[in-house]
């Protein structure tokens, strides 16, 4: 289960706006929402920042919306 449509509708934006954010067509984005296509990881990164959540939440691996803490360069 991918939560793209749910999050987009909660934010009150149209598919076209998200498609523009991802630099793809609205038709292409629609296929991601319907799970007809797999969303590339770079697009998930963009959406997780936009919706302020984790990729795990976007793909349904967790019900925790809060994003993970950022990694500090000193932690690497």
PDB file of N, CA, C and O in Angstrom:
ATOM      1  N   UNK A   1       0.837  -1.183   0.000  1.00  0.00           N
ATOM      2  CA  UNK A   1       0.000   0.000   0.000  1.00  0.00           C
ATOM      3  C   UNK A   1       0.883   1.248   0.000  1.00  0.00           C
ATOM      4  O   UNK A   1       1.729   1.416   0.856  1.00  0.00           O
ATOM      5  N   UNK A   2       0.672   2.073  -0.970  1.00  0.00           N
ATOM      6  CA  UNK A   2       1.394   3.340  -1.051  1.00  0.00           C
ATOM      7  C   UNK A   2       0.415   4.446  -0.649  1.00  0.00           C
ATOM      8  O   UNK A   2      -0.732   4.447  -1.064  1.00  0.00           O
ATOM      9  N   UNK A   3       0.886   5.391   0.148  1.00  0.00           N
ATOM     10  CA  UNK A   3       0.015   6.431   0.709  1.00  0.00           C
ATOM     11  C   UNK A   3       0.070   7.751  -0.061  1.00  0.00           C
ATOM     12  O   UNK A   3      -0.293   8.787   0.477  1.00  0.00           O
ATOM     13  N   UNK A   4       0.475   7.718  -1.296  1.00  0.00           N
ATOM     14  CA  UNK A   4       0.659   8.950  -2.052  1.00  0.00           C
ATOM     15  C   UNK A   4      -0.640   9.739  -2.205  1.00  0.00           C
ATOM     16  O   UNK A   4      -0.664  10.947  -1.975  1.00  0.00           O
ATOM     17  N   UNK A   5      -1.699   9.063  -2.584  1.00  0.00           N
ATOM     18  CA  UNK A   5      -2.977   9.759  -2.799  1.00  0.00           C
ATOM     19  C   UNK A   5      -3.507  10.333  -1.486  1.00  0.00           C
ATOM     20  O   UNK A   5      -3.953  11.482  -1.440  1.00  0.00           O
ATOM     21  N   UNK A   6      -3.459   9.540  -0.441  1.00  0.00           N
ATOM     22  CA  UNK A   6      -3.938   9.969   0.871  1.00  0.00           C
ATOM     23  C   UNK A   6      -3.225  11.247   1.324  1.00  0.00           C
ATOM     24  O   UNK A   6      -3.866  12.222   1.735  1.00  0.00           O
ATOM     25  N   UNK A   7      -1.911  11.261   1.231  1.00  0.00           N
ATOM     26  CA  UNK A   7      -1.139  12.423   1.669  1.00  0.00           C
ATOM     27  C   UNK A   7      -1.403  13.635   0.776  1.00  0.00           C
ATOM     28  O   UNK A   7      -1.525  14.763   1.262  1.00  0.00           O
ATOM     29  N   UNK A   8      -1.492  13.398  -0.526  1.00  0.00           N
ATOM     30  CA  UNK A   8      -1.741  14.502  -1.462  1.00  0.00           C
ATOM     31  C   UNK A   8      -3.092  15.147  -1.171  1.00  0.00           C
ATOM     32  O   UNK A   8      -3.202  16.384  -1.105  1.00  0.00           O
ATOM     33  N   UNK A   9      -4.111  14.323  -0.963  1.00  0.00           N
ATOM     34  CA  UNK A   9      -5.438  14.861  -0.695  1.00  0.00           C
ATOM     35  C   UNK A   9      -5.502  15.583   0.649  1.00  0.00           C
ATOM     36  O   UNK A   9      -6.164  16.611   0.766  1.00  0.00           O
ATOM     37  N   UNK A  10      -4.806  15.057   1.650  1.00  0.00           N
ATOM     38  CA  UNK A  10      -4.760  15.737   2.957  1.00  0.00           C
ATOM     39  C   UNK A  10      -4.128  17.118   2.835  1.00  0.00           C
ATOM     40  O   UNK A  10      -4.520  18.053   3.526  1.00  0.00           O
ATOM     41  N   UNK A  11      -3.140  17.225   1.969  1.00  0.00           N
ATOM     42  CA  UNK A  11      -2.443  18.504   1.774  1.00  0.00           C
ATOM     43  C   UNK A  11      -3.258  19.446   0.884  1.00  0.00           C
ATOM     44  O   UNK A  11      -2.990  20.633   0.816  1.00  0.00           O
ATOM     45  N   UNK A  12      -4.266  18.905   0.182  1.00  0.00           N
ATOM     46  CA  UNK A  12      -5.134  19.725  -0.654  1.00  0.00           C
ATOM     47  C   UNK A  12      -4.504  20.154  -1.960  1.00  0.00           C
ATOM     48  O   UNK A  12      -4.786  21.252  -2.445  1.00  0.00           O
ATOM     49  N   UNK A  13      -3.675  19.304  -2.528  1.00  0.00           N
ATOM     50  CA  UNK A  13      -3.037  19.629  -3.804  1.00  0.00           C
ATOM     51  C   UNK A  13      -3.485  18.637  -4.877  1.00  0.00           C
ATOM     52  O   UNK A  13      -3.942  17.535  -4.583  1.00  0.00           O
ATOM     53  N   UNK A  14      -3.339  19.051  -6.122  1.00  0.00           N
ATOM     54  CA  UNK A  14      -3.718  18.219  -7.256  1.00  0.00           C
ATOM     55  C   UNK A  14      -2.536  17.384  -7.731  1.00  0.00           C
ATOM     56  O   UNK A  14      -1.371  17.720  -7.473  1.00  0.00           O
ATOM     57  N   UNK A  15      -2.842  16.315  -8.449  1.00  0.00           N
ATOM     58  CA  UNK A  15      -1.790  15.463  -9.008  1.00  0.00           C
ATOM     59  C   UNK A  15      -0.811  16.278  -9.843  1.00  0.00           C
ATOM     60  O   UNK A  15       0.388  16.028  -9.814  1.00  0.00           O
ATOM     61  N   UNK A  16      -1.321  17.245 -10.594  1.00  0.00           N
ATOM     62  CA  UNK A  16      -0.469  18.062 -11.470  1.00  0.00           C
ATOM     63  C   UNK A  16       0.615  18.777 -10.661  1.00  0.00           C
ATOM     64  O   UNK A  16       1.766  18.868 -11.101  1.00  0.00           O
ATOM     65  N   UNK A  17       0.274  19.268  -9.482  1.00  0.00           N
ATOM     66  CA  UNK A  17       1.251  19.971  -8.648  1.00  0.00           C
ATOM     67  C   UNK A  17       2.360  19.031  -8.179  1.00  0.00           C
ATOM     68  O   UNK A  17       3.534  19.402  -8.180  1.00  0.00           O
ATOM     69  N   UNK A  18       1.987  17.826  -7.782  1.00  0.00           N
ATOM     70  CA  UNK A  18       2.991  16.851  -7.355  1.00  0.00           C
ATOM     71  C   UNK A  18       3.821  16.400  -8.547  1.00  0.00           C
ATOM     72  O   UNK A  18       5.041  16.246  -8.447  1.00  0.00           O
ATOM     73  N   UNK A  19       3.167  16.216  -9.685  1.00  0.00           N
ATOM     74  CA  UNK A  19       3.894  15.834 -10.902  1.00  0.00           C
ATOM     75  C   UNK A  19       4.932  16.899 -11.257  1.00  0.00           C
ATOM     76  O   UNK A  19       6.068  16.569 -11.610  1.00  0.00           O
ATOM     77  N   UNK A  20       4.565  18.162 -11.130  1.00  0.00           N
ATOM     78  CA  UNK A  20       5.521  19.245 -11.399  1.00  0.00           C
ATOM     79  C   UNK A  20       6.697  19.187 -10.432  1.00  0.00           C
ATOM     80  O   UNK A  20       7.842  19.392 -10.832  1.00  0.00           O
ATOM     81  N   UNK A  21       6.407  18.934  -9.174  1.00  0.00           N
ATOM     82  CA  UNK A  21       7.453  18.803  -8.158  1.00  0.00           C
ATOM     83  C   UNK A  21       8.441  17.696  -8.540  1.00  0.00           C
ATOM     84  O   UNK A  21       9.645  17.838  -8.364  1.00  0.00           O
ATOM     85  N   UNK A  22       7.909  16.597  -9.077  1.00  0.00           N
ATOM     86  CA  UNK A  22       8.739  15.445  -9.441  1.00  0.00           C
ATOM     87  C   UNK A  22       9.292  15.530 -10.864  1.00  0.00           C
ATOM     88  O   UNK A  22      10.028  14.648 -11.298  1.00  0.00           O
ATOM     89  N   UNK A  23       8.905  16.569 -11.594  1.00  0.00           N
ATOM     90  CA  UNK A  23       9.346  16.779 -12.980  1.00  0.00           C
ATOM     91  C   UNK A  23       8.910  15.629 -13.894  1.00  0.00           C
ATOM     92  O   UNK A  23       9.699  15.092 -14.676  1.00  0.00           O
ATOM     93  N   UNK A  24       7.626  15.261 -13.745  1.00  0.00           N
ATOM     94  CA  UNK A  24       7.025  14.233 -14.590  1.00  0.00           C
ATOM     95  C   UNK A  24       5.635  14.707 -15.004  1.00  0.00           C
ATOM     96  O   UNK A  24       5.136  15.713 -14.489  1.00  0.00           O
ATOM     97  N   UNK A  25       4.986  13.979 -15.904  1.00  0.00           N
ATOM     98  CA  UNK A  25       3.636  14.352 -16.323  1.00  0.00           C
ATOM     99  C   UNK A  25       2.615  13.927 -15.262  1.00  0.00           C
ATOM    100  O   UNK A  25       2.867  13.018 -14.464  1.00  0.00           O
ATOM    101  N   UNK A  26       1.456  14.569 -15.294  1.00  0.00           N
ATOM    102  CA  UNK A  26       0.383  14.212 -14.372  1.00  0.00           C
ATOM    103  C   UNK A  26      -0.059  12.772 -14.617  1.00  0.00           C
ATOM    104  O   UNK A  26      -0.351  12.031 -13.672  1.00  0.00           O
ATOM    105  N   UNK A  27      -0.105  12.349 -15.882  1.00  0.00           N
ATOM    106  CA  UNK A  27      -0.517  10.987 -16.209  1.00  0.00           C
ATOM    107  C   UNK A  27       0.454   9.963 -15.621  1.00  0.00           C
ATOM    108  O   UNK A  27       0.046   8.925 -15.100  1.00  0.00           O
ATOM    109  N   UNK A  28       1.726  10.284 -15.696  1.00  0.00           N
ATOM    110  CA  UNK A  28       2.756   9.397 -15.146  1.00  0.00           C
ATOM    111  C   UNK A  28       2.600   9.310 -13.621  1.00  0.00           C
ATOM    112  O   UNK A  28       2.631   8.225 -13.046  1.00  0.00           O
ATOM    113  N   UNK A  29       2.410  10.452 -12.978  1.00  0.00           N
ATOM    114  CA  UNK A  29       2.228  10.461 -11.530  1.00  0.00           C
ATOM    115  C   UNK A  29       0.998   9.660 -11.130  1.00  0.00           C
ATOM    116  O   UNK A  29       1.018   8.927 -10.141  1.00  0.00           O
ATOM    117  N   UNK A  30      -0.073   9.787 -11.879  1.00  0.00           N
ATOM    118  CA  UNK A  30      -1.304   9.050 -11.599  1.00  0.00           C
ATOM    119  C   UNK A  30      -1.043   7.547 -11.552  1.00  0.00           C
ATOM    120  O   UNK A  30      -1.603   6.830 -10.711  1.00  0.00           O
ATOM    121  N   UNK A  31      -0.170   7.069 -12.404  1.00  0.00           N
ATOM    122  CA  UNK A  31       0.159   5.640 -12.427  1.00  0.00           C
ATOM    123  C   UNK A  31       0.929   5.229 -11.170  1.00  0.00           C
ATOM    124  O   UNK A  31       0.815   4.094 -10.726  1.00  0.00           O
ATOM    125  N   UNK A  32       1.680   6.131 -10.583  1.00  0.00           N
ATOM    126  CA  UNK A  32       2.340   5.846  -9.308  1.00  0.00           C
ATOM    127  C   UNK A  32       1.300   5.709  -8.193  1.00  0.00           C
ATOM    128  O   UNK A  32       1.374   4.796  -7.384  1.00  0.00           O
ATOM    129  N   UNK A  33       0.338   6.628  -8.172  1.00  0.00           N
ATOM    130  CA  UNK A  33      -0.708   6.562  -7.149  1.00  0.00           C
ATOM    131  C   UNK A  33      -1.518   5.274  -7.252  1.00  0.00           C
ATOM    132  O   UNK A  33      -1.941   4.725  -6.246  1.00  0.00           O
ATOM    133  N   UNK A  34      -1.753   4.819  -8.464  1.00  0.00           N
ATOM    134  CA  UNK A  34      -2.530   3.591  -8.680  1.00  0.00           C
ATOM    135  C   UNK A  34      -1.674   2.333  -8.523  1.00  0.00           C
ATOM    136  O   UNK A  34      -2.182   1.231  -8.665  1.00  0.00           O
ATOM    137  N   UNK A  35      -0.385   2.529  -8.254  1.00  0.00           N
ATOM    138  CA  UNK A  35       0.581   1.443  -8.098  1.00  0.00           C
ATOM    139  C   UNK A  35       0.731   0.615  -9.380  1.00  0.00           C
ATOM    140  O   UNK A  35       1.020  -0.571  -9.345  1.00  0.00           O
ATOM    141  N   UNK A  36       0.545   1.280 -10.510  1.00  0.00           N
ATOM    142  CA  UNK A  36       0.777   0.638 -11.803  1.00  0.00           C
ATOM    143  C   UNK A  36       2.257   0.693 -12.174  1.00  0.00           C
ATOM    144  O   UNK A  36       2.720  -0.100 -12.979  1.00  0.00           O
ATOM    145  N   UNK A  37       2.957   1.649 -11.598  1.00  0.00           N
ATOM    146  CA  UNK A  37       4.402   1.814 -11.790  1.00  0.00           C
ATOM    147  C   UNK A  37       5.066   1.917 -10.430  1.00  0.00           C
ATOM    148  O   UNK A  37       4.459   2.386  -9.473  1.00  0.00           O
ATOM    149  N   UNK A  38       6.325   1.521 -10.374  1.00  0.00           N
ATOM    150  CA  UNK A  38       7.107   1.673  -9.144  1.00  0.00           C
ATOM    151  C   UNK A  38       7.799   3.027  -9.159  1.00  0.00           C
ATOM    152  O   UNK A  38       8.452   3.387 -10.134  1.00  0.00           O
ATOM    153  N   UNK A  39       7.650   3.735  -8.077  1.00  0.00           N
ATOM    154  CA  UNK A  39       8.257   5.048  -7.940  1.00  0.00           C
ATOM    155  C   UNK A  39       9.747   4.903  -7.655  1.00  0.00           C
ATOM    156  O   UNK A  39      10.119   4.159  -6.744  1.00  0.00           O
ATOM    157  N   UNK A  40      10.607   5.567  -8.427  1.00  0.00           N
ATOM    158  CA  UNK A  40      12.052   5.495  -8.158  1.00  0.00           C
ATOM    159  C   UNK A  40      12.403   6.123  -6.806  1.00  0.00           C
ATOM    160  O   UNK A  40      11.726   7.033  -6.329  1.00  0.00           O
ATOM    161  N   UNK A  41      13.460   5.646  -6.206  1.00  0.00           N
ATOM    162  CA  UNK A  41      13.877   6.097  -4.874  1.00  0.00           C
ATOM    163  C   UNK A  41      14.126   7.606  -4.828  1.00  0.00           C
ATOM    164  O   UNK A  41      13.780   8.251  -3.833  1.00  0.00           O
ATOM    165  N   UNK A  42      14.659   8.185  -5.890  1.00  0.00           N
ATOM    166  CA  UNK A  42      14.910   9.631  -5.871  1.00  0.00           C
ATOM    167  C   UNK A  42      13.607  10.416  -5.772  1.00  0.00           C
ATOM    168  O   UNK A  42      13.553  11.476  -5.143  1.00  0.00           O
ATOM    169  N   UNK A  43      12.532   9.886  -6.346  1.00  0.00           N
ATOM    170  CA  UNK A  43      11.225  10.550  -6.241  1.00  0.00           C
ATOM    171  C   UNK A  43      10.657  10.370  -4.829  1.00  0.00           C
ATOM    172  O   UNK A  43      10.031  11.283  -4.290  1.00  0.00           O
ATOM    173  N   UNK A  44      10.872   9.204  -4.231  1.00  0.00           N
ATOM    174  CA  UNK A  44      10.448   9.007  -2.838  1.00  0.00           C
ATOM    175  C   UNK A  44      11.151   9.990  -1.913  1.00  0.00           C
ATOM    176  O   UNK A  44      10.559  10.510  -0.963  1.00  0.00           O
ATOM    177  N   UNK A  45      12.421  10.253  -2.167  1.00  0.00           N
ATOM    178  CA  UNK A  45      13.161  11.205  -1.331  1.00  0.00           C
ATOM    179  C   UNK A  45      12.528  12.588  -1.410  1.00  0.00           C
ATOM    180  O   UNK A  45      12.370  13.274  -0.400  1.00  0.00           O
ATOM    181  N   UNK A  46      12.170  12.998  -2.611  1.00  0.00           N
ATOM    182  CA  UNK A  46      11.538  14.304  -2.805  1.00  0.00           C
ATOM    183  C   UNK A  46      10.206  14.361  -2.056  1.00  0.00           C
ATOM    184  O   UNK A  46       9.911  15.319  -1.338  1.00  0.00           O
ATOM    185  N   UNK A  47       9.407  13.307  -2.207  1.00  0.00           N
ATOM    186  CA  UNK A  47       8.085  13.285  -1.570  1.00  0.00           C
ATOM    187  C   UNK A  47       8.171  13.196  -0.055  1.00  0.00           C
ATOM    188  O   UNK A  47       7.354  13.800   0.651  1.00  0.00           O
ATOM    189  N   UNK A  48       9.143  12.467   0.454  1.00  0.00           N
ATOM    190  CA  UNK A  48       9.265  12.374   1.912  1.00  0.00           C
ATOM    191  C   UNK A  48       9.609  13.737   2.511  1.00  0.00           C
ATOM    192  O   UNK A  48       9.113  14.090   3.581  1.00  0.00           O
ATOM    193  N   UNK A  49      10.418  14.511   1.817  1.00  0.00           N
ATOM    194  CA  UNK A  49      10.720  15.872   2.289  1.00  0.00           C
ATOM    195  C   UNK A  49       9.495  16.769   2.156  1.00  0.00           C
ATOM    196  O   UNK A  49       9.177  17.546   3.056  1.00  0.00           O
ATOM    197  N   UNK A  50       8.801  16.670   1.036  1.00  0.00           N
ATOM    198  CA  UNK A  50       7.620  17.494   0.777  1.00  0.00           C
ATOM    199  C   UNK A  50       6.536  17.250   1.822  1.00  0.00           C
ATOM    200  O   UNK A  50       5.923  18.184   2.330  1.00  0.00           O
ATOM    201  N   UNK A  51       6.283  15.974   2.135  1.00  0.00           N
ATOM    202  CA  UNK A  51       5.246  15.621   3.098  1.00  0.00           C
ATOM    203  C   UNK A  51       5.773  15.540   4.533  1.00  0.00           C
ATOM    204  O   UNK A  51       5.001  15.256   5.449  1.00  0.00           O
ATOM    205  N   UNK A  52       7.051  15.777   4.723  1.00  0.00           N
ATOM    206  CA  UNK A  52       7.687  15.751   6.038  1.00  0.00           C
ATOM    207  C   UNK A  52       7.423  14.421   6.748  1.00  0.00           C
ATOM    208  O   UNK A  52       6.901  14.375   7.869  1.00  0.00           O
ATOM    209  N   UNK A  53       7.768  13.342   6.064  1.00  0.00           N
ATOM    210  CA  UNK A  53       7.586  12.005   6.607  1.00  0.00           C
ATOM    211  C   UNK A  53       8.717  11.114   6.111  1.00  0.00           C
ATOM    212  O   UNK A  53       9.601  11.566   5.391  1.00  0.00           O
ATOM    213  N   UNK A  54       8.683   9.856   6.492  1.00  0.00           N
ATOM    214  CA  UNK A  54       9.722   8.921   6.049  1.00  0.00           C
ATOM    215  C   UNK A  54       9.254   8.159   4.810  1.00  0.00           C
ATOM    216  O   UNK A  54       8.050   8.045   4.548  1.00  0.00           O
ATOM    217  N   UNK A  55      10.193   7.628   4.083  1.00  0.00           N
ATOM    218  CA  UNK A  55       9.861   6.769   2.950  1.00  0.00           C
ATOM    219  C   UNK A  55       9.122   5.533   3.454  1.00  0.00           C
ATOM    220  O   UNK A  55       8.191   5.057   2.809  1.00  0.00           O
ATOM    221  N   UNK A  56       9.504   5.036   4.620  1.00  0.00           N
ATOM    222  CA  UNK A  56       8.804   3.882   5.194  1.00  0.00           C
ATOM    223  C   UNK A  56       7.310   4.176   5.380  1.00  0.00           C
ATOM    224  O   UNK A  56       6.469   3.312   5.145  1.00  0.00           O
ATOM    225  N   UNK A  57       6.982   5.389   5.797  1.00  0.00           N
ATOM    226  CA  UNK A  57       5.570   5.742   5.934  1.00  0.00           C
ATOM    227  C   UNK A  57       4.902   5.797   4.559  1.00  0.00           C
ATOM    228  O   UNK A  57       3.788   5.298   4.377  1.00  0.00           O
ATOM    229  N   UNK A  58       5.581   6.388   3.589  1.00  0.00           N
ATOM    230  CA  UNK A  58       5.013   6.504   2.248  1.00  0.00           C
ATOM    231  C   UNK A  58       4.643   5.143   1.660  1.00  0.00           C
ATOM    232  O   UNK A  58       3.615   5.004   1.002  1.00  0.00           O
ATOM    233  N   UNK A  59       5.478   4.145   1.900  1.00  0.00           N
ATOM    234  CA  UNK A  59       5.231   2.823   1.301  1.00  0.00           C
ATOM    235  C   UNK A  59       4.438   1.892   2.212  1.00  0.00           C
ATOM    236  O   UNK A  59       4.179   0.748   1.850  1.00  0.00           O
ATOM    237  N   UNK A  60       4.065   2.351   3.406  1.00  0.00           N
ATOM    238  CA  UNK A  60       3.235   1.548   4.289  1.00  0.00           C
ATOM    239  C   UNK A  60       3.984   0.598   5.195  1.00  0.00           C
ATOM    240  O   UNK A  60       3.393  -0.300   5.780  1.00  0.00           O
ATOM    241  N   UNK A  61       5.298   0.791   5.367  1.00  0.00           N
ATOM    242  CA  UNK A  61       6.074  -0.065   6.273  1.00  0.00           C
ATOM    243  C   UNK A  61       5.883   0.308   7.732  1.00  0.00           C
ATOM    244  O   UNK A  61       6.227  -0.467   8.612  1.00  0.00           O
ATOM    245  N   UNK A  62       5.388   1.516   7.982  1.00  0.00           N
ATOM    246  CA  UNK A  62       5.142   1.980   9.344  1.00  0.00           C
ATOM    247  C   UNK A  62       3.936   2.903   9.338  1.00  0.00           C
ATOM    248  O   UNK A  62       3.605   3.493   8.306  1.00  0.00           O
ATOM    249  N   UNK A  63       3.295   3.020  10.473  1.00  0.00           N
ATOM    250  CA  UNK A  63       2.197   3.964  10.627  1.00  0.00           C
ATOM    251  C   UNK A  63       2.663   5.250  11.302  1.00  0.00           C
ATOM    252  O   UNK A  63       1.871   6.153  11.534  1.00  0.00           O
ATOM    253  N   UNK A  64       3.946   5.334  11.614  1.00  0.00           N
ATOM    254  CA  UNK A  64       4.549   6.521  12.239  1.00  0.00           C
ATOM    255  C   UNK A  64       4.849   7.549  11.148  1.00  0.00           C
ATOM    256  O   UNK A  64       5.709   7.324  10.304  1.00  0.00           O
ATOM    257  N   UNK A  65       4.141   8.672  11.179  1.00  0.00           N
ATOM    258  CA  UNK A  65       4.338   9.708  10.160  1.00  0.00           C
ATOM    259  C   UNK A  65       5.605  10.528  10.351  1.00  0.00           C
ATOM    260  O   UNK A  65       6.150  11.060   9.393  1.00  0.00           O
ATOM    261  N   UNK A  66       6.027  10.665  11.599  1.00  0.00           N
ATOM    262  CA  UNK A  66       7.168  11.517  11.905  1.00  0.00           C
ATOM    263  C   UNK A  66       8.409  11.030  11.146  1.00  0.00           C
ATOM    264  O   UNK A  66       8.713   9.836  11.172  1.00  0.00           O
ATOM    265  N   UNK A  67       9.129  11.922  10.477  1.00  0.00           N
ATOM    266  CA  UNK A  67      10.348  11.493   9.779  1.00  0.00           C
ATOM    267  C   UNK A  67      11.439  11.097  10.761  1.00  0.00           C
ATOM    268  O   UNK A  67      11.416  11.479  11.933  1.00  0.00           O
ATOM    269  N   UNK A  68      12.375  10.328  10.273  1.00  0.00           N
ATOM    270  CA  UNK A  68      13.520   9.931  11.088  1.00  0.00           C
ATOM    271  C   UNK A  68      14.404  11.145  11.347  1.00  0.00           C
ATOM    272  O   UNK A  68      14.453  12.070  10.538  1.00  0.00           O
ATOM    273  N   UNK A  69      15.151  11.149  12.451  1.00  0.00           N
ATOM    274  CA  UNK A  69      16.078  12.254  12.702  1.00  0.00           C
ATOM    275  C   UNK A  69      17.169  12.283  11.621  1.00  0.00           C
ATOM    276  O   UNK A  69      17.537  11.239  11.078  1.00  0.00           O
ATOM    277  N   UNK A  70      17.622  13.466  11.326  1.00  0.00           N
ATOM    278  CA  UNK A  70      18.708  13.631  10.352  1.00  0.00           C
ATOM    279  C   UNK A  70      19.997  13.067  10.907  1.00  0.00           C
ATOM    280  O   UNK A  70      20.263  13.151  12.103  1.00  0.00           O
ATOM    281  N   UNK A  71      20.814  12.523  10.038  1.00  0.00           N
ATOM    282  CA  UNK A  71      22.136  12.018  10.436  1.00  0.00           C
ATOM    283  C   UNK A  71      23.121  13.182  10.419  1.00  0.00           C
ATOM    284  O   UNK A  71      23.215  13.918   9.445  1.00  0.00           O
ATOM    285  N   UNK A  72      23.855  13.335  11.503  1.00  0.00           N
ATOM    286  CA  UNK A  72      24.880  14.375  11.580  1.00  0.00           C
ATOM    287  C   UNK A  72      26.157  13.827  10.976  1.00  0.00           C
ATOM    288  O   UNK A  72      26.452  12.629  11.088  1.00  0.00           O
ATOM    289  N   UNK A  73      26.910  14.676  10.338  1.00  0.00           N
ATOM    290  CA  UNK A  73      28.173  14.243   9.733  1.00  0.00           C
ATOM    291  C   UNK A  73      29.110  13.624  10.760  1.00  0.00           C
ATOM    292  O   UNK A  73      29.896  12.754  10.436  1.00  0.00           O
ATOM    293  N   UNK A  74      28.987  14.033  11.994  1.00  0.00           N
ATOM    294  CA  UNK A  74      29.842  13.483  13.041  1.00  0.00           C
ATOM    295  C   UNK A  74      29.435  12.048  13.411  1.00  0.00           C
ATOM    296  O   UNK A  74      30.203  11.329  14.017  1.00  0.00           O
ATOM    297  N   UNK A  75      28.196  11.651  13.037  1.00  0.00           N
ATOM    298  CA  UNK A  75      27.704  10.311  13.316  1.00  0.00           C
ATOM    299  C   UNK A  75      28.201   9.277  12.303  1.00  0.00           C
ATOM    300  O   UNK A  75      28.050   8.091  12.509  1.00  0.00           O
ATOM    301  N   UNK A  76      28.740   9.744  11.218  1.00  0.00           N
ATOM    302  CA  UNK A  76      29.175   8.829  10.136  1.00  0.00           C
ATOM    303  C   UNK A  76      30.557   8.302  10.374  1.00  0.00           C
ATOM    304  O   UNK A  76      31.417   8.878  10.865  1.00  0.00           O
TER     305      UNK A  76
END
